[in-house]
mmCIF file of C-alpha atoms and ligand atoms in Angstrom:
data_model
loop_
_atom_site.group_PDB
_atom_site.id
_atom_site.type_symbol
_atom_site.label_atom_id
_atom_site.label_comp_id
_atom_site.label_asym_id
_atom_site.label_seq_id
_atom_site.Cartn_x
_atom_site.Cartn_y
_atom_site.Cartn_z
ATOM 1 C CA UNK M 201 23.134 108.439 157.417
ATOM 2 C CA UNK M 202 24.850 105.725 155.979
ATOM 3 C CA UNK M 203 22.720 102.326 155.952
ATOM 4 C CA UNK M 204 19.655 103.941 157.355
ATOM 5 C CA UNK M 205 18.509 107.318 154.895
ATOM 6 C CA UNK M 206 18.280 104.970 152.000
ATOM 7 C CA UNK M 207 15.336 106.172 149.060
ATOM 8 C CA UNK M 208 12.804 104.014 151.038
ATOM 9 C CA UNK M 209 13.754 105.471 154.750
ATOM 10 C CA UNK M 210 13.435 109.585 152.907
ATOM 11 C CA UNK M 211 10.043 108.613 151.006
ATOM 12 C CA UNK M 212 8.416 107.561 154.292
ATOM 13 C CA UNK M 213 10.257 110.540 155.358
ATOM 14 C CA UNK M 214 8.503 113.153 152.838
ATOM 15 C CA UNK M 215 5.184 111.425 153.670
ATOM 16 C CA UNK M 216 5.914 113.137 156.950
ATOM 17 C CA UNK M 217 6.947 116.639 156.332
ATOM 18 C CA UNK M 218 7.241 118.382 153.172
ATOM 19 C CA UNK M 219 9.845 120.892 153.697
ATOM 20 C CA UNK M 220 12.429 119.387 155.701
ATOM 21 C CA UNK M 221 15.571 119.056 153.525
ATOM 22 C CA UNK M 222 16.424 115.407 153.096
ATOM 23 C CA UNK M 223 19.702 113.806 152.557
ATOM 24 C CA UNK M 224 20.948 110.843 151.090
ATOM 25 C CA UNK M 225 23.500 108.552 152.767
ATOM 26 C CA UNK M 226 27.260 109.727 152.136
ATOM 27 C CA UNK M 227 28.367 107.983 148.616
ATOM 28 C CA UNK M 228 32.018 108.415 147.723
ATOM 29 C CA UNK M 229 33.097 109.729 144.463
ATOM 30 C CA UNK M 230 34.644 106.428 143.736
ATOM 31 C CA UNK M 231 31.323 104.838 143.882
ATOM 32 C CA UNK M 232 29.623 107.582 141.848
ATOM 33 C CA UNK M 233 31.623 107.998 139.131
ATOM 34 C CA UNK M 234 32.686 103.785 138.616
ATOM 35 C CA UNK M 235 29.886 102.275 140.381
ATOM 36 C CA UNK M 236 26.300 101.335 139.405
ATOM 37 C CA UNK M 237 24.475 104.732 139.272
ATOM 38 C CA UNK M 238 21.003 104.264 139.299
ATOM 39 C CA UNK M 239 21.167 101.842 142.314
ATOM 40 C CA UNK M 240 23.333 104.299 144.186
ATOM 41 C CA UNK M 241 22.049 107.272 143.036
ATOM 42 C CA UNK M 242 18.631 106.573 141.887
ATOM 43 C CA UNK M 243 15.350 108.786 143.567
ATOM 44 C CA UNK M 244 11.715 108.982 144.012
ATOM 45 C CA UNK M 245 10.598 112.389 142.327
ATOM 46 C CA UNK M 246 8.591 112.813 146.021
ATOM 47 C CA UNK M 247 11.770 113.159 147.826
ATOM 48 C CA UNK M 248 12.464 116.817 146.823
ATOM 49 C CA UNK M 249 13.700 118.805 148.416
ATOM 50 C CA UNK M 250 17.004 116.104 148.525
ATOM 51 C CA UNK M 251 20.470 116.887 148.820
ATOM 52 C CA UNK M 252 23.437 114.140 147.777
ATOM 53 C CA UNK M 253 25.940 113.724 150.050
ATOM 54 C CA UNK M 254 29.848 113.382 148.878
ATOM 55 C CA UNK M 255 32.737 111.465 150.222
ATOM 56 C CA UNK M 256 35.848 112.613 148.649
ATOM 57 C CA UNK M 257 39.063 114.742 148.481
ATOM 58 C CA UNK M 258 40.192 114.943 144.967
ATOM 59 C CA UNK M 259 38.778 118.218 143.381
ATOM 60 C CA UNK M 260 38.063 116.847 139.932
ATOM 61 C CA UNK M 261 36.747 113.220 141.218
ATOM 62 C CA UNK M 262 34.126 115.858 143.327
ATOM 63 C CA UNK M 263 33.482 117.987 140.705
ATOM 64 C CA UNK M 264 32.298 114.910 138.512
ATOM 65 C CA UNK M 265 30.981 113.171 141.226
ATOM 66 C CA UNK M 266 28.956 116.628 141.665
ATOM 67 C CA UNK M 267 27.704 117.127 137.697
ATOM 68 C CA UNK M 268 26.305 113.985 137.638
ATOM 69 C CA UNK M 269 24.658 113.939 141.613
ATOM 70 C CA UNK M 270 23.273 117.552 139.746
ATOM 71 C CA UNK M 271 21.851 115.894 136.449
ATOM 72 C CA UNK M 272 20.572 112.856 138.656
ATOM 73 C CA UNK M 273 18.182 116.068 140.148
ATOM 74 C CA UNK M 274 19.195 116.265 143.269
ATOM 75 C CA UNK M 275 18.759 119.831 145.076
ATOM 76 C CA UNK M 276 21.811 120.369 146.721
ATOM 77 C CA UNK M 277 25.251 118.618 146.595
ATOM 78 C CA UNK M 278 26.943 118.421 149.970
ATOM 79 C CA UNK M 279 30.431 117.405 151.038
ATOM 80 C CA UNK M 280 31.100 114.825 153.834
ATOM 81 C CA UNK M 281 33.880 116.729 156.422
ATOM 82 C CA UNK M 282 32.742 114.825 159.758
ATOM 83 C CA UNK M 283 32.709 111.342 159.333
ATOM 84 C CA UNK M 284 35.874 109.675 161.487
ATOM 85 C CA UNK M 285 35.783 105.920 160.202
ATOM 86 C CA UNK M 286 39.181 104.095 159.757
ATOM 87 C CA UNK M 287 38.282 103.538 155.834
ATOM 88 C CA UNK M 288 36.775 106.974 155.147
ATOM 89 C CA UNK M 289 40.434 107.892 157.216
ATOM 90 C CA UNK M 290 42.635 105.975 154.654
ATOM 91 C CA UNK M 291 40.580 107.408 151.574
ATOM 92 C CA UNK M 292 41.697 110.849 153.070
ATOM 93 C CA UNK M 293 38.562 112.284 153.143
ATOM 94 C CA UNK M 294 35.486 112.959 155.960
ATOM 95 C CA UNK M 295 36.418 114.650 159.180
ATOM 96 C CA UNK M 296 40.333 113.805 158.823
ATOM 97 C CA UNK M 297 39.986 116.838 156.507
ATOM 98 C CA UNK M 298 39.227 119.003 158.868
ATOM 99 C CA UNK M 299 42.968 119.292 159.349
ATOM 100 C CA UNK M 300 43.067 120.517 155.307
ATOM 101 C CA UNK M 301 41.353 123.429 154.850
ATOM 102 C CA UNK M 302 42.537 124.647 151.656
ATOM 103 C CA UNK M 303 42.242 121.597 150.072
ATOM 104 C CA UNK M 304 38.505 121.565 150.904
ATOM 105 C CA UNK M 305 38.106 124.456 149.892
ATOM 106 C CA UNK M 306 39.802 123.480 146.486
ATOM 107 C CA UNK M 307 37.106 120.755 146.222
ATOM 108 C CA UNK M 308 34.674 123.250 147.251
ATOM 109 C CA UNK M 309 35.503 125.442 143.937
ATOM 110 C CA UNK M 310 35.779 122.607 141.969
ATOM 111 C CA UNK M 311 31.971 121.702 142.827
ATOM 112 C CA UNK M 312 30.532 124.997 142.658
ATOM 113 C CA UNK M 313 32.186 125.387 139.212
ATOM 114 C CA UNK M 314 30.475 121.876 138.111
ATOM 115 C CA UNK M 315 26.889 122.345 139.489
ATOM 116 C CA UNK M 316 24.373 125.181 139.756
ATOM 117 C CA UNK M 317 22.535 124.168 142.709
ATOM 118 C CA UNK M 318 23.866 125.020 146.451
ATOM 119 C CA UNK M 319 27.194 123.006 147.325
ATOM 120 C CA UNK M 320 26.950 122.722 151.196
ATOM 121 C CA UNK M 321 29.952 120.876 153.467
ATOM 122 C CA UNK M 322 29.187 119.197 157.256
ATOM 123 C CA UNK M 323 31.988 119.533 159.184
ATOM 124 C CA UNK M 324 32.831 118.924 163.023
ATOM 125 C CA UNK M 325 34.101 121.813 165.486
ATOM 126 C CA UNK M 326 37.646 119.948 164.947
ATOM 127 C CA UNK M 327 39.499 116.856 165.009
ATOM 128 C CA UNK M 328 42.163 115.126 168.101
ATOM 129 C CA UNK M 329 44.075 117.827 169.642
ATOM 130 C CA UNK M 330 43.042 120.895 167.086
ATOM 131 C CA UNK M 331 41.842 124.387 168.890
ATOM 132 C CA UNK M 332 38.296 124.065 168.015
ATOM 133 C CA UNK M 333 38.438 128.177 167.753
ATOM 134 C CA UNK M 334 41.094 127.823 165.350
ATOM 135 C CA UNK M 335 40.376 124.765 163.185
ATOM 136 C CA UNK M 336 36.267 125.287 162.522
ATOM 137 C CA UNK M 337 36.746 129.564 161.868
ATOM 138 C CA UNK M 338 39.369 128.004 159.457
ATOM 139 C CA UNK M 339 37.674 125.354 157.671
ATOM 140 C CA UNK M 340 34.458 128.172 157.739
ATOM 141 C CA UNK M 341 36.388 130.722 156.063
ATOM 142 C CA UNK M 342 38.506 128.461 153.511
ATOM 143 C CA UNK M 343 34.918 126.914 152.168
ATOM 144 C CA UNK M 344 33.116 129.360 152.079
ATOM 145 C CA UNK M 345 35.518 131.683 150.535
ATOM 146 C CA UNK M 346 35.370 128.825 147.615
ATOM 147 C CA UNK M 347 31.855 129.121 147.596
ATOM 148 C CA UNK M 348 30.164 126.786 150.301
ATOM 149 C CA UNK M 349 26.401 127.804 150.233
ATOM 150 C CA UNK M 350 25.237 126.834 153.623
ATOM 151 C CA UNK M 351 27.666 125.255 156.793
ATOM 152 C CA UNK M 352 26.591 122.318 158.831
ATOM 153 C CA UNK M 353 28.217 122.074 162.012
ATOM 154 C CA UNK M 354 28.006 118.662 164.032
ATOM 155 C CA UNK M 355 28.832 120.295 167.417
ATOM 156 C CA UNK M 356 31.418 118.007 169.079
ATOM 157 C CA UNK M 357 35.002 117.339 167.654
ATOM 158 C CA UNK M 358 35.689 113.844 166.145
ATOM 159 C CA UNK M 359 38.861 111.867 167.925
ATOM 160 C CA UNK M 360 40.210 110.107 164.991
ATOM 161 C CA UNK M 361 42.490 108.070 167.257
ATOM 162 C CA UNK M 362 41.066 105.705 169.277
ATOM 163 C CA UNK M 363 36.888 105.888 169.036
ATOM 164 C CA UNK M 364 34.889 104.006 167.020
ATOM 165 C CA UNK M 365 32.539 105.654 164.752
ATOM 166 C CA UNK M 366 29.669 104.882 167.342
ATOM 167 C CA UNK M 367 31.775 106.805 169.601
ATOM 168 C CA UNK M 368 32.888 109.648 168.109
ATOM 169 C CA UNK M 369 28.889 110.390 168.098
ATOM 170 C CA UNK M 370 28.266 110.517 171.344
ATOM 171 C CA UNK M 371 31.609 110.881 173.473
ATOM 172 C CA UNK M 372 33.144 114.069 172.086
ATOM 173 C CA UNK M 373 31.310 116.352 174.332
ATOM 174 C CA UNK M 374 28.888 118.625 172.602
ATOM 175 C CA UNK M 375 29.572 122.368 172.187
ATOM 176 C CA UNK M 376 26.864 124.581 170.693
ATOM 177 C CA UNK M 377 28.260 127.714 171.882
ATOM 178 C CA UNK M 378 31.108 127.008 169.438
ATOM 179 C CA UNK M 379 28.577 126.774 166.411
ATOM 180 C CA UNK M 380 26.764 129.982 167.843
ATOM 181 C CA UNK M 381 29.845 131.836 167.881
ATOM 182 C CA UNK M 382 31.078 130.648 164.388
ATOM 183 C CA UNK M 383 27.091 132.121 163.515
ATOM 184 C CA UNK M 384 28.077 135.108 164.842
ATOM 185 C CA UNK M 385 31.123 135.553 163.425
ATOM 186 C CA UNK M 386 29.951 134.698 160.204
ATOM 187 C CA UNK M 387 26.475 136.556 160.087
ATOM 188 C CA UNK M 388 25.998 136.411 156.364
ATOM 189 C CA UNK M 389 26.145 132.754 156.197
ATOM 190 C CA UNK M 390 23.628 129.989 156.786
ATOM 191 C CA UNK M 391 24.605 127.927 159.318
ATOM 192 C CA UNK M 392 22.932 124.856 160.253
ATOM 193 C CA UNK M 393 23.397 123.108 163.527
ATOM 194 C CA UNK M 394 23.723 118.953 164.181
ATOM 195 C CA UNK M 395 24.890 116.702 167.004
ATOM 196 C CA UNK M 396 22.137 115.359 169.680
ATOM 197 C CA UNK M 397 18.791 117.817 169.262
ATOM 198 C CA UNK M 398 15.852 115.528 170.146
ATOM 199 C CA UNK M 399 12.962 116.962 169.512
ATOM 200 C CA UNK M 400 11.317 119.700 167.808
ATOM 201 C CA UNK M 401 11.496 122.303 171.385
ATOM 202 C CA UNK M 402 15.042 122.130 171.434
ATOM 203 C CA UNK M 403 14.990 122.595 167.961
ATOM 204 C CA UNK M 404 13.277 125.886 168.300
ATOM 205 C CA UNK M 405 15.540 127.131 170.649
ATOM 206 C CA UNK M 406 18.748 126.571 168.582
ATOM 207 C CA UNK M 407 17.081 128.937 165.728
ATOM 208 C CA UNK M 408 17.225 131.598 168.051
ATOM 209 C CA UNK M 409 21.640 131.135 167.377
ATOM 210 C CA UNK M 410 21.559 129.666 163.838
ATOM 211 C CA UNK M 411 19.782 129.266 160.837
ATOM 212 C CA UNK M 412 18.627 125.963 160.886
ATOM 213 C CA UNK M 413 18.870 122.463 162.580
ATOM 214 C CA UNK M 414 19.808 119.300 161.374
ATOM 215 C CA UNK M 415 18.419 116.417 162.773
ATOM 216 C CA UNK M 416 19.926 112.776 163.013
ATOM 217 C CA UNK M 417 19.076 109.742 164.923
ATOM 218 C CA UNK M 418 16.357 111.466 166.091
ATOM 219 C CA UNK M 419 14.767 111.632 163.009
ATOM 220 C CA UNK M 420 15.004 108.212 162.180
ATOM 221 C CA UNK M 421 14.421 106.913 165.320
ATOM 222 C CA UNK M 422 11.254 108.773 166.370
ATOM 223 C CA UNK M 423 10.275 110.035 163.010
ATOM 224 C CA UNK M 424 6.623 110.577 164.520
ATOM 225 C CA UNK M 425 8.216 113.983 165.204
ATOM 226 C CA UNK M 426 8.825 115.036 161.621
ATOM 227 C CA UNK M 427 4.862 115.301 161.697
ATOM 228 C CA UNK M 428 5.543 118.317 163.906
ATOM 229 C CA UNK M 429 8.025 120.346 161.406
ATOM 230 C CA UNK M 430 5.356 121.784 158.754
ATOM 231 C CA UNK M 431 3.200 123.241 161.337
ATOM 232 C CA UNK M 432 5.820 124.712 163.741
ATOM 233 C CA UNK M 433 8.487 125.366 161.196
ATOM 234 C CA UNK M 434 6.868 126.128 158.293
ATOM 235 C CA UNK M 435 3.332 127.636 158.779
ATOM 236 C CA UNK M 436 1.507 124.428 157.130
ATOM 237 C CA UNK M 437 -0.433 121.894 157.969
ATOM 238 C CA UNK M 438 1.737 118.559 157.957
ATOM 239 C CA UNK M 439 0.966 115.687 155.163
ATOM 240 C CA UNK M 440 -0.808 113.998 156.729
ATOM 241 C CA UNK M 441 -3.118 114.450 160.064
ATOM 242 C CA UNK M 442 -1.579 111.018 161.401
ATOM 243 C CA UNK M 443 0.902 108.587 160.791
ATOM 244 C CA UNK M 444 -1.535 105.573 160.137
ATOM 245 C CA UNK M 445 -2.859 108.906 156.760
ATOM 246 C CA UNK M 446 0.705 108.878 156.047
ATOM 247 C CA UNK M 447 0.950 105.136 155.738
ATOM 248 C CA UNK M 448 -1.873 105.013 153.699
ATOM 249 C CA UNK M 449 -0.468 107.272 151.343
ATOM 250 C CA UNK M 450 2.736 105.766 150.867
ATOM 251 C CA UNK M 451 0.969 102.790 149.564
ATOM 252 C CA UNK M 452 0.734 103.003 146.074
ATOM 253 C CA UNK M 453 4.721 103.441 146.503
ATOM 254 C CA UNK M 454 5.168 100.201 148.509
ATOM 255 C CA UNK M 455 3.455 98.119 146.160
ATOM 256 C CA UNK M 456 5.010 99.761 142.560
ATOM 257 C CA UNK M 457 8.328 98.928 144.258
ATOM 258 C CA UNK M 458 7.281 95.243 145.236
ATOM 259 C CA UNK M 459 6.764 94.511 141.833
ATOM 260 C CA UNK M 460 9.993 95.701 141.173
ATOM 261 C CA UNK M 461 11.230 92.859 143.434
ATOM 262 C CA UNK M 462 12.153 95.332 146.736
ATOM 263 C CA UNK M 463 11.703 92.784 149.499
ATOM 264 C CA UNK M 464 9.070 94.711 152.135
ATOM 265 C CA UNK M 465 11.546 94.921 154.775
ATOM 266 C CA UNK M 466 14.073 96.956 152.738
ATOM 267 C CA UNK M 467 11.092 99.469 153.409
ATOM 268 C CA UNK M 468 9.388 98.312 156.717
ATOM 269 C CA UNK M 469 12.494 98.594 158.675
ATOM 270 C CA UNK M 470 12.501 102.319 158.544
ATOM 271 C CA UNK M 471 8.880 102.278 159.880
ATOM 272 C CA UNK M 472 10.093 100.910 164.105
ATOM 273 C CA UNK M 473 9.792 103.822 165.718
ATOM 274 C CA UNK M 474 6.562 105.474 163.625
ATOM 275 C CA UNK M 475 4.326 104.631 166.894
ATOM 276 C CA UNK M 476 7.023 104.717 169.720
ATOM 277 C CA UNK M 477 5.283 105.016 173.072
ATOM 278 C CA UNK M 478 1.442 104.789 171.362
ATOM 279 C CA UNK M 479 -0.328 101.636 172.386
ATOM 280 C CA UNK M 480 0.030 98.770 170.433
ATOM 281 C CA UNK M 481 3.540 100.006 169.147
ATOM 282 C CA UNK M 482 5.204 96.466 170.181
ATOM 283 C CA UNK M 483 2.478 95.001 168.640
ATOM 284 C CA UNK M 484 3.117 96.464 165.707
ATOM 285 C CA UNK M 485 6.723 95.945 165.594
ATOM 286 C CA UNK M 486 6.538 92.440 166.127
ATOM 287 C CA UNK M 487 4.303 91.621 163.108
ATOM 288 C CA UNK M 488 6.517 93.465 161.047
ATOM 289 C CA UNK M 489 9.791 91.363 162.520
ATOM 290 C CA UNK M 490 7.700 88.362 162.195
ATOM 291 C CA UNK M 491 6.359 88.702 158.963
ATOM 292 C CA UNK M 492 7.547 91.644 157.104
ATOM 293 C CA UNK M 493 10.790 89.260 156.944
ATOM 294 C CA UNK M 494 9.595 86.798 155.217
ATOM 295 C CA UNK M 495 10.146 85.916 150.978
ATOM 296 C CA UNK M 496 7.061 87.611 149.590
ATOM 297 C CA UNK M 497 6.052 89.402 152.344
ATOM 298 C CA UNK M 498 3.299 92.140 150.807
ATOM 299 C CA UNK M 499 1.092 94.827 151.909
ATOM 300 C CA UNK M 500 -0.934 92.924 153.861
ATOM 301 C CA UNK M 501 1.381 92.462 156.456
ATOM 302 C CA UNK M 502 1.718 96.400 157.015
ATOM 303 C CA UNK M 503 -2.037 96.947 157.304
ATOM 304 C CA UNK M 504 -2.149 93.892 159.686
ATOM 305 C CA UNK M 505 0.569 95.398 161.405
ATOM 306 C CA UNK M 506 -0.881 98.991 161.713
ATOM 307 C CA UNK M 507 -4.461 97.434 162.547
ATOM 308 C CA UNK M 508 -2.514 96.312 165.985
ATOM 309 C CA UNK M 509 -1.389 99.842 166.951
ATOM 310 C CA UNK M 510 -3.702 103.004 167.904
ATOM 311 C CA UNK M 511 -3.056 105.862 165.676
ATOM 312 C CA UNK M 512 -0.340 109.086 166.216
ATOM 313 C CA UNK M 513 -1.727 112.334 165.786
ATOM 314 C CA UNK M 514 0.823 115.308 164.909
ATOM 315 C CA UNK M 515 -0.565 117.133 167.583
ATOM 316 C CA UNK M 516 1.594 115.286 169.961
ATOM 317 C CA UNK M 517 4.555 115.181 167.765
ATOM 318 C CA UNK M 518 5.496 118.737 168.969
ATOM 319 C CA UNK M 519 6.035 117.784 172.538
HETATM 320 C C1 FMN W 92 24.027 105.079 161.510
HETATM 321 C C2 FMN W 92 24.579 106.448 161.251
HETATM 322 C C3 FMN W 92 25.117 106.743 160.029
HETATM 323 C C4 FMN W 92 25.619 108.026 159.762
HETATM 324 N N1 FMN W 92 26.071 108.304 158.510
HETATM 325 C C5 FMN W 92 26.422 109.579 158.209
HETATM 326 C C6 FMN W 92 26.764 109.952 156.880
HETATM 327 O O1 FMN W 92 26.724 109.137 155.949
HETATM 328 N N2 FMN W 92 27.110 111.248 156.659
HETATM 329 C C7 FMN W 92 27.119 112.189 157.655
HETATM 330 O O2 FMN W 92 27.403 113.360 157.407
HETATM 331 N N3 FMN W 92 26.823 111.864 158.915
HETATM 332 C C8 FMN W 92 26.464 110.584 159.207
HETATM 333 N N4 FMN W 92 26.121 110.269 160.487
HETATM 334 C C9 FMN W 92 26.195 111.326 161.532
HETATM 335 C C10 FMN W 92 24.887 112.092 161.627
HETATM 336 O O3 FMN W 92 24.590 112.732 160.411
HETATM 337 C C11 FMN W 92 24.951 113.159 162.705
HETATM 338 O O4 FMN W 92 25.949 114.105 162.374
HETATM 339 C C12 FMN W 92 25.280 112.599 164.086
HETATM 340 O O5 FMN W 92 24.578 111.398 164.347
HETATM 341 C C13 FMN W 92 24.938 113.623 165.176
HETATM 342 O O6 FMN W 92 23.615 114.105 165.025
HETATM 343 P P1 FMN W 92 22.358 113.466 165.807
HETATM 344 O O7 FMN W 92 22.696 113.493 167.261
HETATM 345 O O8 FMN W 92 21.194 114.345 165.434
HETATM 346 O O9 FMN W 92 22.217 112.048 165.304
HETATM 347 C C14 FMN W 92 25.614 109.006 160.770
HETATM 348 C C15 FMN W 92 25.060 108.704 162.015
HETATM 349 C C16 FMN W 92 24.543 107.445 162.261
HETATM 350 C C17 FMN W 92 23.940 107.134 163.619
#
């Protein structure tokens, strides 16, 4: 998610669960192939499993884009179908191209010929006045005819005309039966579902339709529930027993990157919701507004900040 599942936001992120699939925010090929690489592209080795997001439309601009997202490391390469801003609009690519299907799956080929690992697309149900029966069994078939691995479906249609970004994620009304249908029409394929899942119950009962769930501003809003998705999910124990463990192990991370110069609220700002509804939580939050902001801010403002706020166990994360 562009602006908020930066490297810092998916290494707290890891700390949390170790399975989840992570993915970076969307980059375009434009910025991967002419921009500054290592800032846009650069990892933590912790992060795997970590999948790079594409915004694009010109097969050969993906297919680069795609090589060097591969030798970078990253696990998966996925293409960007769903996103309905004005400049992704005039780029032609993101959920405009929902109306293209056989140029996405052109792009499609074109990465799956450039990389070995999977080569995923997220799409929406459809776009303005498109059938959403039509338009998302169309865009399924095209890509993965060309090859997609794995589809992610953000349940609700995106009106290009007329909502804002912000918008178009909430207003478009959701329809899961649409993705559970596609599922069943598609049986061989993984399909993985997106668009308002809260919590880790209602992520459970999606499986019972699809093969996975994606999870967005949940995640980064209450990411005290990622402690939940090793044990439930995956058969493990999580990480770390709580999130104040999980802190504690991300330190040695924090400070190697503070001596690279990362200011500690290009990190902390990820951490707001860690202790939502625990006592202290405001507490908590305020020191790191307060001080966390500040030119030289270090570690010691964290711990002070976590010694204001009782602990989160991942017992309760699966509520
Ligand atoms: C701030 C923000 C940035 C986003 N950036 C991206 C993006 O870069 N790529 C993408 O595929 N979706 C992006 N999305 C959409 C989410 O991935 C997701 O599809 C959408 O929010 C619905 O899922 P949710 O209800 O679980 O958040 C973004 C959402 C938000 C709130």
């Amino acid at each position: 998610m562009m602006d908020w599942t930066d490297r810092h936001c998916r290494v707290f992120h890891r700390h949390l669960t170790r399975h989840a699939l992570l993915y970076t925010e969307m980059v375009t090929t434009g910025a991967v192939i002419h921009g500054d690489r290592a800032r846009l592209l650069g990892f933590d080795a912790s992060e795997h499993p970590v999948a790079l997001q594409l915004g694009g439309s010109d097969p050969r601009e993906l297919a680069l884009a795609a090589q060097i997202g591969a030798d970078f490391g990253y696990d998966e390469i996925n293409l960007n179908v769903g996103c309905p801003s004005d400049r992704v609009q005039d780029g032609r690519f993101g959920a405009c191209l929902m109306a293209e299907p056989a140029l996405v799956a052109s792009c499609v080929d074109a990465m799956k010929r450039a990389v070995r690992v999977p080569v995923t697309v997220k799409c929406r149900i459809g776009i303005d006045d498109q059938d959403p029966e039509v338009a998302l069994d169309a865009l399924a078939r095209a890509v993965v005819a060309a090859g997609s691995d794995v589809l992610i479906v953000h349940a609700r249609k995106a009106w290009l005309n007329g909502l804002s970004p912000k918008e178009n994620r909430d207003i478009p009304p959701l329809d899961y039966d649409r993705v559970y249908r596609l599922k069943r029409a598609m049986p061989d394929v993984p399909i993985i579902i997106n668009g308002g899942i809260s919590g880790i119950e209602e992520a459970k009962a999606h499986l019972a339709h699809v093969d996975g769930v994606m999870l967005g501003r949940a995640a980064y809003h209450d990411p005290w529930r990622l402690l939940a998705v090793d044990p439930e999910f995956f058969g493990e124990a999580a990480p770390h027993a709580t999130m104040q463990a999980a802190f504690e192990a991300m330190t040695p991370y924090i400070a190697e990157q503070l001596a690279r110069g990362t200011r500690l609220h290009a990190i902390t700002r990820h951490f707001v919701g860690a202790f939502h509804a625990v006592p202290g939580a405001r507490a908590f939050r305020r020191h790191l507004a307060e001080h966390g902001t500040r030119p030289g801010a270090g570690l010691d403002v964290l711990r002070d900040a976590i010694a204001r706020v009782s602990d989160r166990a991942v017992a309760e994360a699966a509520e």
